[in-house]
mmCIF file of C-alpha atoms in Angstrom:
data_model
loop_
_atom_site.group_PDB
_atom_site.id
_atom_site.type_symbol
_atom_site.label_atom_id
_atom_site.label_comp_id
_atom_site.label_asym_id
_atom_site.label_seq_id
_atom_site.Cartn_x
_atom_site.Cartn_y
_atom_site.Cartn_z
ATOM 1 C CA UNK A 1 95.963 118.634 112.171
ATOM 2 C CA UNK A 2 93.336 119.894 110.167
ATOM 3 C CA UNK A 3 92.458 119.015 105.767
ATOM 4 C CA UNK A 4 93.802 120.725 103.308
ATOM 5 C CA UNK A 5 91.830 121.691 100.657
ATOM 6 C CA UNK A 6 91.200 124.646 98.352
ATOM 7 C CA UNK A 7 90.226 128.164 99.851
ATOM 8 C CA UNK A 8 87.560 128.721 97.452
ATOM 9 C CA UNK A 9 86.041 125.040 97.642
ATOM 10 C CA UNK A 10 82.347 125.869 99.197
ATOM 11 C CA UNK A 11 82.620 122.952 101.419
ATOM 12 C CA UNK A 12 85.281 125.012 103.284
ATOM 13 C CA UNK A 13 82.557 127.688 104.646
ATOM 14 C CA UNK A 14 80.592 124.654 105.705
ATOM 15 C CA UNK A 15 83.119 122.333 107.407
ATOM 16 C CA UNK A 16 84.825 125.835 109.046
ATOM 17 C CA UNK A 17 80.806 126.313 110.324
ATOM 18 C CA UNK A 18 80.775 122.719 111.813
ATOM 19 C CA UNK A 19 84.264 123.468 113.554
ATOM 20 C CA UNK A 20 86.523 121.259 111.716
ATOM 21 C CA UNK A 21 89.662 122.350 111.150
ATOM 22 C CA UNK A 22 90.602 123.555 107.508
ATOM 23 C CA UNK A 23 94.313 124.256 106.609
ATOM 24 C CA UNK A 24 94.706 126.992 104.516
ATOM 25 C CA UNK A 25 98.350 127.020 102.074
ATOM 26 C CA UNK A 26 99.813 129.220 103.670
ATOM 27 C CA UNK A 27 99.945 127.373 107.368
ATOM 28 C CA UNK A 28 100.460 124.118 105.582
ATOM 29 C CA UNK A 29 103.671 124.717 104.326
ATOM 30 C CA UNK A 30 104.556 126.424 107.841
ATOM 31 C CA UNK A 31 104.277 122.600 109.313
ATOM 32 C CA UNK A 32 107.222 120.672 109.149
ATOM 33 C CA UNK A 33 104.949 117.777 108.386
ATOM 34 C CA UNK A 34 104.240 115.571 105.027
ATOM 35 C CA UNK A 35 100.565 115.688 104.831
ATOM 36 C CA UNK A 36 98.476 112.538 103.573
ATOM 37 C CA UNK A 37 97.952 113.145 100.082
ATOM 38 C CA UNK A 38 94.320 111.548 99.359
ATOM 39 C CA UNK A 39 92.538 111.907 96.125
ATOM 40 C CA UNK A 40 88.728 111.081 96.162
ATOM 41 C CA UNK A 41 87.622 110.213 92.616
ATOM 42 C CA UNK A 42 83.794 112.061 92.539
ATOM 43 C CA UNK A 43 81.584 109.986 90.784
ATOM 44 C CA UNK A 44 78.613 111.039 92.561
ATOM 45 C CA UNK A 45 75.702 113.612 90.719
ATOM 46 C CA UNK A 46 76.109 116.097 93.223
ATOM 47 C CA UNK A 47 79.416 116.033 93.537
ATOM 48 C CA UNK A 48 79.888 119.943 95.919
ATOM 49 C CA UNK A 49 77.875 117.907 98.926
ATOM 50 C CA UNK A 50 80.210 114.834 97.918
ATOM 51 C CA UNK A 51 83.313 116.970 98.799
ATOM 52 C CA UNK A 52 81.662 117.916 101.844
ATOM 53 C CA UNK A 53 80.688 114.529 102.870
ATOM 54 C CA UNK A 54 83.758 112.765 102.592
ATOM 55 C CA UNK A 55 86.109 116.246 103.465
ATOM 56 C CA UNK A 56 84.233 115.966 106.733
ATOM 57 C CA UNK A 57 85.438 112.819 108.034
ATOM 58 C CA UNK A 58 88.786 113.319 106.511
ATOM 59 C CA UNK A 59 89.464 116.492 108.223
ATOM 60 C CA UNK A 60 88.025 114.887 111.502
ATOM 61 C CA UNK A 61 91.520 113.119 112.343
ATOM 62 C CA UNK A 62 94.751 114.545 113.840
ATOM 63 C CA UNK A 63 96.970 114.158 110.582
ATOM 64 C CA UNK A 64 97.429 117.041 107.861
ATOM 65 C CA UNK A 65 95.409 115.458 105.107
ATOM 66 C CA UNK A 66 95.368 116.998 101.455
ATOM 67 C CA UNK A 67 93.368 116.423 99.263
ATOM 68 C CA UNK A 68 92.934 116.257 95.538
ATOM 69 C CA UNK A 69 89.809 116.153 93.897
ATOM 70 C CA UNK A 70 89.400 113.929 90.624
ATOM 71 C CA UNK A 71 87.166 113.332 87.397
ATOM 72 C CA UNK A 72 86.820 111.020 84.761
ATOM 73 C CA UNK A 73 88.759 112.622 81.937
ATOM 74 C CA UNK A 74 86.487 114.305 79.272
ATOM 75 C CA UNK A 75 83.145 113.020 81.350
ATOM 76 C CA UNK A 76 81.582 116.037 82.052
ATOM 77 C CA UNK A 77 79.311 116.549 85.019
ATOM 78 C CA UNK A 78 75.314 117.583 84.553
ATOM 79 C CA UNK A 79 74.761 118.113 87.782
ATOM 80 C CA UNK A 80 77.768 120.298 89.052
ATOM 81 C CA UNK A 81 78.482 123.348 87.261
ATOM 82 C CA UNK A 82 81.346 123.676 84.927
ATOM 83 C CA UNK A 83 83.076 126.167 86.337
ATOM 84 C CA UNK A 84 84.019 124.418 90.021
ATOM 85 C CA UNK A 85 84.586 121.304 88.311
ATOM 86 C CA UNK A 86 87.302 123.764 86.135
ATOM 87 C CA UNK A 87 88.220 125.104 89.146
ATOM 88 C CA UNK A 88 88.323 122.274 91.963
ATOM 89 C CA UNK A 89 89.136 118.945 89.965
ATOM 90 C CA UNK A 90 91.650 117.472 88.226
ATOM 91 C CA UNK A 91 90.890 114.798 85.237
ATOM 92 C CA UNK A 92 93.020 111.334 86.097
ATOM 93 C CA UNK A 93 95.102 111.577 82.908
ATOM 94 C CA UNK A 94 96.266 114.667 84.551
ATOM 95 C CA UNK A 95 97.081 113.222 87.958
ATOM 96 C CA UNK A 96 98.075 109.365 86.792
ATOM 97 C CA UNK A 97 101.604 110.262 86.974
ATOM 98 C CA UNK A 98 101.533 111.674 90.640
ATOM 99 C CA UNK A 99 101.328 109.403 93.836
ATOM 100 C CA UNK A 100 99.026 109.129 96.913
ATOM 101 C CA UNK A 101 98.759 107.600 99.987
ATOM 102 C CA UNK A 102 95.145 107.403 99.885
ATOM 103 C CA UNK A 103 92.205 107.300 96.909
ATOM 104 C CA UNK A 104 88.721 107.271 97.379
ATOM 105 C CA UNK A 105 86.063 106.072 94.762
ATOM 106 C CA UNK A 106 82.486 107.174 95.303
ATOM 107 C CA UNK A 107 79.408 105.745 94.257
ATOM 108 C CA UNK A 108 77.579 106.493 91.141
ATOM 109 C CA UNK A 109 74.082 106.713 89.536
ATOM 110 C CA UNK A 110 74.602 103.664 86.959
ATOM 111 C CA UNK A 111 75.006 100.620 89.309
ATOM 112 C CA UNK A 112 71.885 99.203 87.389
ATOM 113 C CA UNK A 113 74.116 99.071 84.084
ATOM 114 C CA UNK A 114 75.977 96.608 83.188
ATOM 115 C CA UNK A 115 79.628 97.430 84.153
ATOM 116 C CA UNK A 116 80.659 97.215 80.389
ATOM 117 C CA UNK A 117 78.249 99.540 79.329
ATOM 118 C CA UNK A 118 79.383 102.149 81.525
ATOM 119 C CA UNK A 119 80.789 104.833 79.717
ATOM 120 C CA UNK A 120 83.483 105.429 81.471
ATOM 121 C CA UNK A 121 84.350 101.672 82.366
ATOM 122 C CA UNK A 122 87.357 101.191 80.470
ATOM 123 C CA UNK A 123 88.893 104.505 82.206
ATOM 124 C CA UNK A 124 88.087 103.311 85.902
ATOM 125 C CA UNK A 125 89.294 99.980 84.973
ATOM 126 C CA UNK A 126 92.929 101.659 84.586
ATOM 127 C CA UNK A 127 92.328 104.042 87.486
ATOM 128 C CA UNK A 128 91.990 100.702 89.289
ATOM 129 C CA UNK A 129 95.354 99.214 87.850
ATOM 130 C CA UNK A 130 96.404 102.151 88.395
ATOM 131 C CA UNK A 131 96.042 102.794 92.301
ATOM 132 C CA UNK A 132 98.281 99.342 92.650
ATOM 133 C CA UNK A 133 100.885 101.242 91.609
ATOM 134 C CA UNK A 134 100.543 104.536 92.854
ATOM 135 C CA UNK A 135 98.749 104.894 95.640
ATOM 136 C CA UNK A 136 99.236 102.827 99.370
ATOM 137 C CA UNK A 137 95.508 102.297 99.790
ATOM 138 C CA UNK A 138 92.415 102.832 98.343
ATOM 139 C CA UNK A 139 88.360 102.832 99.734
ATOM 140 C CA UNK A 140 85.690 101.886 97.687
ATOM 141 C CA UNK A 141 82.152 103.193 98.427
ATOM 142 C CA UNK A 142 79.025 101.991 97.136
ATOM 143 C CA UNK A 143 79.010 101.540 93.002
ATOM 144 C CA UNK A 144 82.633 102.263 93.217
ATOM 145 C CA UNK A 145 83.469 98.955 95.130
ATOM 146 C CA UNK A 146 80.804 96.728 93.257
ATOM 147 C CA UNK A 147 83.367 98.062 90.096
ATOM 148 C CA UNK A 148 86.348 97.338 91.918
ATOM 149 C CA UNK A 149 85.448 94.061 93.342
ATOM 150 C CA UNK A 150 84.241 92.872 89.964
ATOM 151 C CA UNK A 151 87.102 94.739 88.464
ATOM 152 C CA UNK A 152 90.077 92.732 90.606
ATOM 153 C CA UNK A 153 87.647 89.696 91.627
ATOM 154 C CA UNK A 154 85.133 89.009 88.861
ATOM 155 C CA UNK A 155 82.404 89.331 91.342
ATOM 156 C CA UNK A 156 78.963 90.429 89.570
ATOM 157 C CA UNK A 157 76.353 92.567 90.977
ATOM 158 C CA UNK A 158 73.066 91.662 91.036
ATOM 159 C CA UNK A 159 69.626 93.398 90.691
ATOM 160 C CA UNK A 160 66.921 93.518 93.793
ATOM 161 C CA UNK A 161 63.713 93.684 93.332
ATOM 162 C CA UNK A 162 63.353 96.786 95.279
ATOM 163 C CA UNK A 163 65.747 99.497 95.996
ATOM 164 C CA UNK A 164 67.079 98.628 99.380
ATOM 165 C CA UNK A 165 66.929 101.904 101.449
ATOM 166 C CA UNK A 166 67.004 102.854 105.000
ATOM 167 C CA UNK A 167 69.243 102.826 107.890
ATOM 168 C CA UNK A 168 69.939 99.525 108.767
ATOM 169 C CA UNK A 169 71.911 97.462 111.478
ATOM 170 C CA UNK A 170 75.191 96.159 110.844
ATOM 171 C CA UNK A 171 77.398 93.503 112.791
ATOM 172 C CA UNK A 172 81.149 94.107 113.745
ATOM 173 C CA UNK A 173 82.558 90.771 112.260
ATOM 174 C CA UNK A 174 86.217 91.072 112.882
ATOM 175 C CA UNK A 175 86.868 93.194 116.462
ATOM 176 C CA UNK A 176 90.017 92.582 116.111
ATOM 177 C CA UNK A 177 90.493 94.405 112.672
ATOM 178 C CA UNK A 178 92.098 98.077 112.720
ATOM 179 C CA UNK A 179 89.464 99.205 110.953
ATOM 180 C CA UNK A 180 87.189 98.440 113.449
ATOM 181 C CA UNK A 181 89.210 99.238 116.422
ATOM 182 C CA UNK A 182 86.254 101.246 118.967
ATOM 183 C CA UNK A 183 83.424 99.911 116.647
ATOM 184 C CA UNK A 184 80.517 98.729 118.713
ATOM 185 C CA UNK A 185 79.226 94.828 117.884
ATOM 186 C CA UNK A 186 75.833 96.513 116.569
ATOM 187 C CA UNK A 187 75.649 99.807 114.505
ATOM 188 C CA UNK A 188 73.392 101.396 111.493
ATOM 189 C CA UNK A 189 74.566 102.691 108.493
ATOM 190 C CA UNK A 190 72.900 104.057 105.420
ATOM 191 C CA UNK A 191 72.042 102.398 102.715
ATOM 192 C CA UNK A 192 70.441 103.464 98.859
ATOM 193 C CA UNK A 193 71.190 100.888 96.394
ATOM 194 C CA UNK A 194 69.336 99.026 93.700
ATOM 195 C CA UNK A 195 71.988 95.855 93.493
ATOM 196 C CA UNK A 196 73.992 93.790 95.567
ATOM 197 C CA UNK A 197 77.292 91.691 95.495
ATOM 198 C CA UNK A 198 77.167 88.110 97.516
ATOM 199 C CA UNK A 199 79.206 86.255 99.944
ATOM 200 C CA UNK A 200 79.472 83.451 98.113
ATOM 201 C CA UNK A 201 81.272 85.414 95.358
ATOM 202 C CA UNK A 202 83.916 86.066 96.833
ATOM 203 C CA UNK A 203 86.968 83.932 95.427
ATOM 204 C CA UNK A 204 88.283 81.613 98.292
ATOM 205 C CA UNK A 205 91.901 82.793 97.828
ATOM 206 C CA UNK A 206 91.301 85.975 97.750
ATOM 207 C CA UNK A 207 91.771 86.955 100.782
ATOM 208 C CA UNK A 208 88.997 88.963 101.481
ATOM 209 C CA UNK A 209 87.500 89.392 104.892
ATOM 210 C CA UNK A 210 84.417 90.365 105.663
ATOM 211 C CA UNK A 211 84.251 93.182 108.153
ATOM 212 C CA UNK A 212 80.651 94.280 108.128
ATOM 213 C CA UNK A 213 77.537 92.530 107.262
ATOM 214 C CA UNK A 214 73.482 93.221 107.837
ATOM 215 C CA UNK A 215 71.002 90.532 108.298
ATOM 216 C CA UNK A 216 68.825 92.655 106.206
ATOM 217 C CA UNK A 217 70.785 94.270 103.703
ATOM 218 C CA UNK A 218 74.053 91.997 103.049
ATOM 219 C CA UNK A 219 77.476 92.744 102.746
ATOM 220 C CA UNK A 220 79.141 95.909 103.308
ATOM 221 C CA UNK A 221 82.474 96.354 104.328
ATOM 222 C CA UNK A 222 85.129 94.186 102.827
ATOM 223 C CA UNK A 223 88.922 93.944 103.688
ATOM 224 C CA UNK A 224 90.788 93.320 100.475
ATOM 225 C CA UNK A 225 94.515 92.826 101.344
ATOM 226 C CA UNK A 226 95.710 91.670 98.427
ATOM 227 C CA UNK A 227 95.067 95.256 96.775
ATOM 228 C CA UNK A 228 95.470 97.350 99.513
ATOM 229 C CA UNK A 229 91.777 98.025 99.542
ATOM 230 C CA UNK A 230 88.716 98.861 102.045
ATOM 231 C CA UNK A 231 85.292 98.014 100.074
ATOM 232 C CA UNK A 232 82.022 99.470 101.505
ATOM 233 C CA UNK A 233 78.755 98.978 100.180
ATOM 234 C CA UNK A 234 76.783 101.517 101.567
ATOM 235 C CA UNK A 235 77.120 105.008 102.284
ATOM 236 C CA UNK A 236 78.151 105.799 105.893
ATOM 237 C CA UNK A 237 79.521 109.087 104.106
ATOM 238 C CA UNK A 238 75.729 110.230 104.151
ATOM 239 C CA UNK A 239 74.897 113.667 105.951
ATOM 240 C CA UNK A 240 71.438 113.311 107.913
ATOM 241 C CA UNK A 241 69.215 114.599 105.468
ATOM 242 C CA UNK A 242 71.061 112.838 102.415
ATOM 243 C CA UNK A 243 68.397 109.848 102.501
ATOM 244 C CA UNK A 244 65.391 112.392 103.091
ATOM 245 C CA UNK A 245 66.510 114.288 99.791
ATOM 246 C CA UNK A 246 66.899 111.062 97.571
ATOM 247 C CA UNK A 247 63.118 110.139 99.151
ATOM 248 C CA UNK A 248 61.451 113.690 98.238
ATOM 249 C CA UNK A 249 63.523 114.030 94.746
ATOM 250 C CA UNK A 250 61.834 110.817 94.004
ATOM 251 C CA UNK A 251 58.703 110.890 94.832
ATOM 252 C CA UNK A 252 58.184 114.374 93.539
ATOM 253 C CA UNK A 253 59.653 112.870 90.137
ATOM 254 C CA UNK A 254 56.895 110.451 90.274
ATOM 255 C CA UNK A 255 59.956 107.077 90.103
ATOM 256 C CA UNK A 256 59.048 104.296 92.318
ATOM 257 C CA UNK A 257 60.207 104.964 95.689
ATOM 258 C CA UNK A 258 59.464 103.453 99.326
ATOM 259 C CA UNK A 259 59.625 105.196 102.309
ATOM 260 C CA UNK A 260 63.077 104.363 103.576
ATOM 261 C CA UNK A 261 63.427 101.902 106.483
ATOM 262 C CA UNK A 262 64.234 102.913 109.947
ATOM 263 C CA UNK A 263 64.885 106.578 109.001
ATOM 264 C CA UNK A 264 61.847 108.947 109.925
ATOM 265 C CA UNK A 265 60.756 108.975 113.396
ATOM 266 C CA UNK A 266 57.866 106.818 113.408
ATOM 267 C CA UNK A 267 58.185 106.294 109.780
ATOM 268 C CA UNK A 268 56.790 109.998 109.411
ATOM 269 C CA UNK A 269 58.314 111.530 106.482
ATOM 270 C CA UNK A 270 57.384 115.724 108.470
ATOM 271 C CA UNK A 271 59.787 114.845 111.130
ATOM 272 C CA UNK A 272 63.251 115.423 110.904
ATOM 273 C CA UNK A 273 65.373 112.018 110.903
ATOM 274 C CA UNK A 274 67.875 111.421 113.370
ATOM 275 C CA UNK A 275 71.439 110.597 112.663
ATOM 276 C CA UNK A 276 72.580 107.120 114.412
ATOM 277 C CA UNK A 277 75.880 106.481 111.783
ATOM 278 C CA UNK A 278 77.962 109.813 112.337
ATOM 279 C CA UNK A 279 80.035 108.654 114.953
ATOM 280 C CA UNK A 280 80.895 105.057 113.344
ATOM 281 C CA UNK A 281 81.826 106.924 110.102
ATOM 282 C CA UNK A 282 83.990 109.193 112.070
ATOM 283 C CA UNK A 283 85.526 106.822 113.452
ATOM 284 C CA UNK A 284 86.033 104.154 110.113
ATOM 285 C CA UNK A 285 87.624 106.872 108.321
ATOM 286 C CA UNK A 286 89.899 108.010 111.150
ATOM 287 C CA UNK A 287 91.075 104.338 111.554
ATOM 288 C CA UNK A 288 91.756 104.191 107.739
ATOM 289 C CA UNK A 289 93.671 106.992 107.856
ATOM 290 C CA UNK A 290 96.187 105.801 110.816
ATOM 291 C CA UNK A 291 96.937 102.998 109.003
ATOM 292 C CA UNK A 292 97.787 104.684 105.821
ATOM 293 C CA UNK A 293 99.856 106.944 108.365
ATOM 294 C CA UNK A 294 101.258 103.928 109.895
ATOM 295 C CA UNK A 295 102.207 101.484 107.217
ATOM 296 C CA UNK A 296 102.692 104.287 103.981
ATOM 297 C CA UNK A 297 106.555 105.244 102.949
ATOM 298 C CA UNK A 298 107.548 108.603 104.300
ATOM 299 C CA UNK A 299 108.790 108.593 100.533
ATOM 300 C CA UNK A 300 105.947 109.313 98.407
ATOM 301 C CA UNK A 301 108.183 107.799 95.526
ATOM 302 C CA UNK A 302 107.829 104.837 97.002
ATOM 303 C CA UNK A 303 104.474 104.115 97.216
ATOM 304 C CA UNK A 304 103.521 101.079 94.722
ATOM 305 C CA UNK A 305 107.530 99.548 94.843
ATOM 306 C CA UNK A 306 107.075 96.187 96.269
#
C-alpha cells in the first residue's frame, strides 16, 4: 500500500517521480483497510525536503500509512514559507487530543543549546509525555532523541570539539532485534552533529539496548522499551546530496566546516557522492513500521491504555 499524504504537499510530485506509491483520498477511503496513522513532528530548517525525506521511506512499505505533519505551536518557521506550513501542518495543541500509532521527532539546529534554553523545551517536554499516552511508538532522530533520552533518562549531551560529519560505519549489535531483521553486520550511515550522548549514560535499569554503534562516531541507534521508543543519532533519513548541501552552505557562509569524512569520491568535493545508506534506511523504517503493524490495537482508542 502506498502513503497517504496531502495532494498539494510538493513532496508528492517528487516521491510520484521516484515511483513510490502515493495514495490520494479518494482511493484511501476505497480500501477496507485502517491505515497507520504516523505524525512526524518537523523540527528541521528545511522542513519541505524533511517531508520528503522521511515520506520516502514511509511510503516504501506495503501498509497504507498516513501521515500528519506537526509544529511546535506558535514557533514559526524562517526557513519554510508560511503559507505550506498554514497549509500542510498542524500545531500539537491542535492534534494532542488525537491518537497515533506512530510519531516521529526530527532533528533540529539548536543541539549546541542547552536543552533548557530551548525555546520550545517545555512544549516538547509534554509532546514527550504526551506520546506515552497517545501514540504506540515513537522514533527519535538526531537532536530529537538527545531531547528525548535526556527528557525520559536524564542523559546529557555533550559538546565535540569538531562537528562530526561524514558517512561512517556502523556495527549491527543485536541481529536478533526486529529492527534489524536483514541488516548487514557492517553498514554506513550519515552523520552531522556537533554533540554526542555516551554509553555510560545510560541508566542500568533502563532497559535500553544498544542496537547500533560506530567505532568512530559513537552511539546511534537505541532500543528504549520502556517508552515504546527507537532513538537514532544520526540521520539515515539523509537524501545523497543532503551532506554535500550542509558542506557548500557552510563554507560559502564562511562557519568552520571540514570536508565531510568518507563522502566525496576521493575526498573531491566536484564529484558527485555516492549513496551507501539508502537501502539500510529503507529497510529500518520498514521494520519499524511492521512492528507498529504487528503489536498496535486495531482500536486507535486504545493506544496508550495499559
Amino acid at each position: 500500500m502506498p502513503i497517504k499524504i496531502p495532494n498539494d504537499l510538493p513532496a508528492r510530485t517528487t516521491l510520484e517521480a521516484e515511483g513510490v506509491m502515493v495514495m490520494r483520498e479518494a482511493e484511501a477511503v476505497r480500501q477496507d483497510i485502517r491505515p497507520l496513522k504516523i505524525a512526524l513532528l518537523n523540527l528541521m530548517p528545511n522542513k519541505i525536503k524533511t517531508e520528503t525525506q522521511f515520506a520516502r521511506l514511509l511510503g516504501a512499505t506495503p501498509l497504507q500509512v498516513e501521515l500528519t505533519l506537526v509544529k511546535i505551536t506558535n514557533h514559526v518557521a524562517r526557513n519554510t514559507p508560511s503559507d505550506h506550513m498554514i497549509s500542510f501542518y498542524r500545531d500539537w495543541e491542535d492534534v494532542q487530543s488525537e491518537k497515533f500509532d506512530g510519531f516521529i521527532a526530527t532533528g533540529a539546529p539548536v543541539e549546541t543549546l542547552p536543552f533548557e534554553q530551548v525555546t520550545y523545551w517545555d512544549e516538547l517536554r509534554r509532546i514527550f509525555d504526551w506520546t506515552q499516552t497517545h501514540v504506540h511508538a515513537s522514533f527519535n532522530i538526531c537532536w530529537g532523541a538527545q531531547a528525548a533520552v535526556h527528557h525520559f533518562h536524564g542523559m546529557p549531551k555533550y559538546d565535540l570539539p569538531q562537528k562530526a560529519f561524514g558517512v561512517y560505519r556502523h556495527r549491527n549489535l543485536e541481529p536478533a532485534s526486529p529492527y534489524l531483521r536483514g541488516f548487514s553486520d557492517d553498514f554506513s550511515i550519515p552523520v552531522s552533529r556537533w554533540t554526542e550522548v555516551h554509553r555510560d549514560d545510560i541508566p542500568p535499569a533502563s532497559g535500553i539496548k544498544v542496537l547500533m554503534e560506530s567505532d568512530e562516531a559513537g552511539l546511534c541507534l537505541l532500543d528504549d522499551p520502556a517508552h515504546r521508543s527507537l532513538h537514532m543519532f544520526n540521520h539515515i533519513e539523509y537524501d545523497s546530496g543532503s551532506l554535500a548541501e550542509e558542506y557548500f552552505r557552510d563554507r560559502n557562509a564562511d562557519a568552520p566546516i571540514a570536508l565531510p569524512r568518507n563522502y566525496f569520491p576521493h575526498d573531491d568535493p566536484t564529484r558527485q557522492p555516492e549513496n551507501r545508506w539508502r537501502s539500510h534506511a529503507h529497510l529500518l523504517f520498514g521494520n519499524w513500521i511492521n512492528q507498529l503493524y504487528q503489536t498496535t490495537p486495531f482500536d486507535l482508542a486504545d493506544v496508550g491504555r495499559k
